[in-house]
Coordinates of C-alpha atoms in Angstrom, one line a residue:
Chain A
G30 CA 0.0 0.0 0.0
Q31 CA 0.9 3.6 -0.2
N32 CA 2.2 5.3 2.9
I33 CA 3.5 8.6 4.1
D34 CA 5.1 8.9 7.6
Q35 CA 6.0 12.0 9.5
P36 CA 6.2 12.7 13.2
T37 CA 3.0 13.7 14.9
E38 CA 4.4 16.5 16.9
M39 CA 7.6 18.4 17.4
T40 CA 8.7 21.1 19.8
A41 CA 11.4 23.7 19.1
T42 CA 12.7 27.0 20.6
E43 CA 12.3 30.4 19.0
G44 CA 15.4 31.2 17.0
A45 CA 16.5 27.6 16.6
I46 CA 16.5 25.2 13.7
V47 CA 14.1 22.3 13.2
Q48 CA 14.0 19.5 10.7
I49 CA 10.7 17.7 9.9
N50 CA 11.2 14.4 8.2
C51 CA 8.9 12.6 5.8
T52 CA 9.3 9.1 4.5
Y53 CA 7.1 7.7 1.8
Q54 CA 6.2 4.5 -0.1
T55 CA 4.1 5.2 -3.1
S56 CA 3.2 3.7 -6.5
G57 CA 5.4 5.9 -8.6
F58 CA 6.5 9.4 -7.9
N59 CA 5.7 12.7 -9.5
G60 CA 6.9 15.1 -6.8
L61 CA 6.7 15.8 -3.1
F62 CA 5.0 18.8 -1.6
W63 CA 5.3 20.5 1.7
Y64 CA 2.4 22.6 3.1
Q65 CA 2.0 24.7 6.2
Q66 CA -1.3 24.9 7.8
H67 CA -2.3 27.2 10.7
A68 CA -5.3 26.1 12.7
G69 CA -8.5 27.1 11.0
E70 CA -6.8 28.1 7.7
A71 CA -6.2 26.5 4.4
P72 CA -2.8 24.8 3.8
T73 CA -0.2 27.1 2.3
F74 CA 2.2 25.7 -0.3
L75 CA 5.8 25.8 0.9
S76 CA 7.8 23.7 -1.6
Y77 CA 7.7 21.1 -4.4
N78 CA 10.6 18.7 -5.0
V79 CA 10.8 16.3 -7.9
L80 CA 14.6 16.0 -8.2
D81 CA 17.0 14.9 -5.6
G82 CA 18.7 17.6 -3.6
L83 CA 18.1 20.6 -1.4
E84 CA 15.9 23.6 -2.4
E85 CA 16.3 26.7 -0.3
K86 CA 13.6 29.3 -0.1
G87 CA 14.4 31.9 2.6
R88 CA 14.2 30.4 6.0
F89 CA 12.7 27.2 4.7
S90 CA 14.5 24.5 2.8
S91 CA 13.3 21.2 1.5
F92 CA 15.4 18.1 0.7
L93 CA 14.5 15.1 -1.3
S94 CA 16.1 11.7 -1.8
R95 CA 14.1 9.6 -4.2
S96 CA 16.2 6.5 -3.7
K97 CA 15.6 6.6 0.0
G98 CA 11.9 7.7 -0.2
Y99 CA 12.8 10.5 2.1
S100 CA 12.3 14.2 2.4
Y101 CA 12.8 16.8 5.1
L102 CA 11.7 20.3 5.6
L103 CA 14.2 22.5 7.4
L104 CA 13.1 25.6 9.2
K105 CA 15.7 28.1 10.3
E106 CA 15.6 31.1 12.7
L107 CA 12.3 29.9 14.0
Q108 CA 9.6 32.4 14.8
M109 CA 6.5 32.0 16.9
K110 CA 4.4 32.4 13.8
D111 CA 6.0 29.1 12.5
S112 CA 3.8 27.2 15.0
A113 CA 1.6 25.3 12.7
S114 CA 1.0 21.9 11.2
Y115 CA 3.3 20.8 8.3
L116 CA 1.9 18.4 5.8
C117 CA 4.0 16.2 3.5
A118 CA 2.2 15.0 0.3
V119 CA 3.5 12.8 -2.5
M120 CA 2.0 12.8 -6.0
D121 CA 2.0 9.2 -7.3
S122 CA 2.1 7.8 -10.8
N123 CA -1.6 8.5 -11.3
Y124 CA -1.1 12.1 -10.2
Q125 CA -3.0 11.5 -7.0
L126 CA -1.8 13.1 -3.8
I127 CA -1.0 10.9 -0.9
W128 CA -1.0 12.9 2.3
G129 CA 0.9 12.5 5.5
A130 CA -1.0 13.0 8.7
G131 CA 0.9 16.2 9.3
T132 CA 3.4 17.3 12.0
K133 CA 2.3 19.8 14.6
L134 CA 5.2 22.1 15.3
I135 CA 5.2 23.9 18.6
I136 CA 7.5 26.9 19.1
K137 CA 8.4 27.9 22.6
P138 CA 9.9 31.3 23.5
Chain B
G2 CA -6.0 6.2 10.1
A3 CA -8.8 8.3 8.7
V4 CA -9.2 7.9 4.9
V5 CA -10.9 10.2 2.5
S6 CA -11.6 9.2 -1.1
Q7 CA -12.6 11.2 -4.1
H8 CA -14.2 10.1 -7.3
P9 CA -13.4 10.4 -10.1
S10 CA -9.6 10.8 -9.8
W11 CA -9.5 12.5 -13.1
V12 CA -12.1 13.7 -15.6
I13 CA -12.0 15.3 -19.0
C14 CA -15.1 17.1 -20.2
K15 CA -16.3 19.4 -23.0
S16 CA -16.9 23.0 -22.3
G17 CA -20.5 23.7 -21.2
T18 CA -21.0 20.3 -19.5
S19 CA -21.4 19.7 -15.7
V20 CA -19.1 17.5 -13.7
K21 CA -19.8 16.0 -10.3
I22 CA -17.0 15.1 -7.9
E23 CA -17.6 13.0 -4.8
C24 CA -15.7 13.2 -1.5
R25 CA -16.2 10.4 1.0
S26 CA -14.9 9.8 4.5
L27 CA -14.4 6.0 4.5
D28 CA -13.9 5.2 8.2
F29 CA -15.1 8.1 10.1
Q30 CA -18.0 10.6 10.2
A31 CA -17.4 14.1 9.0
T32 CA -19.7 16.9 9.9
T33 CA -17.6 19.3 8.0
M34 CA -15.9 18.9 4.6
F35 CA -13.8 21.4 2.8
W36 CA -13.4 21.9 -0.9
Y37 CA -10.2 23.3 -2.4
R38 CA -8.7 23.9 -5.8
Q39 CA -5.1 24.0 -6.6
F40 CA -3.2 25.3 -9.6
P41 CA 0.3 23.9 -10.3
K42 CA 2.8 24.8 -7.5
Q43 CA 0.3 27.1 -5.8
S44 CA -1.4 26.9 -2.5
L45 CA -4.6 25.2 -2.0
M46 CA -7.4 27.7 -2.3
L47 CA -10.4 27.1 -0.1
M48 CA -13.5 27.3 -2.2
A49 CA -16.2 26.4 0.4
T50 CA -16.9 24.8 3.7
S51 CA -19.6 22.1 3.6
N52 CA -21.6 21.2 6.7
E53 CA -23.8 18.2 6.8
G54 CA -27.4 19.0 6.4
S55 CA -27.0 22.7 5.8
K56 CA -25.9 25.1 3.0
A57 CA -22.3 25.4 2.2
T58 CA -20.3 28.5 3.1
Y59 CA -18.5 29.9 0.1
E60 CA -15.3 31.9 0.1
Q61 CA -15.3 35.3 -1.5
G62 CA -15.0 35.2 -5.2
V63 CA -16.4 31.6 -5.5
E64 CA -19.6 31.5 -7.5
K65 CA -22.1 29.4 -5.5
D66 CA -24.3 28.8 -8.6
K67 CA -21.4 27.5 -10.5
F68 CA -19.9 25.3 -7.9
L69 CA -22.8 23.4 -6.3
I70 CA -22.0 21.6 -3.1
N71 CA -24.2 19.0 -1.4
H72 CA -23.3 17.5 1.9
A73 CA -26.1 14.9 2.2
S74 CA -24.7 12.6 4.8
L75 CA -21.9 12.4 7.4
T76 CA -19.7 10.6 4.9
L77 CA -20.4 12.2 1.6
S78 CA -20.1 15.6 0.0
T79 CA -20.3 16.4 -3.7
L80 CA -19.0 19.3 -5.7
T81 CA -20.7 19.9 -9.1
V82 CA -19.0 22.2 -11.5
T83 CA -21.8 23.5 -13.7
S84 CA -21.3 24.7 -17.2
A85 CA -17.6 24.0 -17.0
H86 CA -15.2 26.1 -19.0
P87 CA -11.4 25.7 -19.7
E88 CA -10.5 28.1 -16.9
D89 CA -12.2 25.7 -14.4
S90 CA -9.5 23.1 -15.3
S91 CA -7.7 22.5 -12.0
F92 CA -7.0 20.0 -9.3
Y93 CA -9.9 19.8 -6.8
I94 CA -9.1 18.5 -3.4
C95 CA -11.5 17.8 -0.5
S96 CA -10.8 17.3 3.1
A97 CA -12.9 16.1 6.0
R98 CA -12.9 16.9 9.7
D99 CA -13.3 13.9 11.9
L100 CA -16.4 14.3 14.1
A101 CA -14.6 12.5 16.9
S102 CA -11.8 14.9 17.0
G103 CA -14.1 17.5 18.5
V104 CA -12.7 21.0 18.4
T105 CA -9.3 20.1 17.1
D106 CA -8.8 21.2 13.6
T107 CA -7.5 17.9 12.1
Q108 CA -8.4 17.6 8.5
Y109 CA -7.9 14.6 6.4
F110 CA -7.3 15.2 2.7
G111 CA -8.5 13.3 -0.3
P112 CA -6.3 12.4 -3.2
G113 CA -7.7 15.1 -5.5
T114 CA -9.6 15.1 -8.8
R115 CA -7.9 16.5 -11.8
L116 CA -10.5 18.3 -14.0
T117 CA -9.6 19.2 -17.6
V118 CA -12.2 21.1 -19.6
L119 CA -11.7 21.1 -23.3

């Protein structure tokens, strides 16, 4: 079956760095998405990786290793507003999105 | 875990026709379902919030007469794109909130429906 795994919850300190991991097993691969979702709001697109490597976008970076079925989202210089759920989703060979359950990130002062 | 399905997974239709997309929560009851659309590499845009047994709440700029939503049961919501046009071509994603989760805002997302209007 198809499966996306990411930690349920993580806690980090303001100003620090946190890495949220995502591992996947899917039927085919057409890219991996990271979304940020604040409570009560629609998910916001953060990144899309389809090739191996690291993509940096400001304080957020996303890494992909297709051979390992692994991605991570790296958040630097954490701010209180980064407290949110982070969703990992993989698009499979049928262009369907397989969603992870999301990682709730708690930022402490 | 909670599973949300959508049907069809993809559809191609002619301009002017109507298309119905189903969203089902397979192993839980969902009083609230959400409908989103997503253009490539863009954020999900919330179209409407669907509550079982009542009228859907549409986001600003979404035409309620064009995007008909019916949430007839605790496990099924449908989105009908009426008189579809090429600009309606998009990826439509639904999500469902687990009734048992209470006030927590956990949403479970469906796999999406890719609509192409010719």
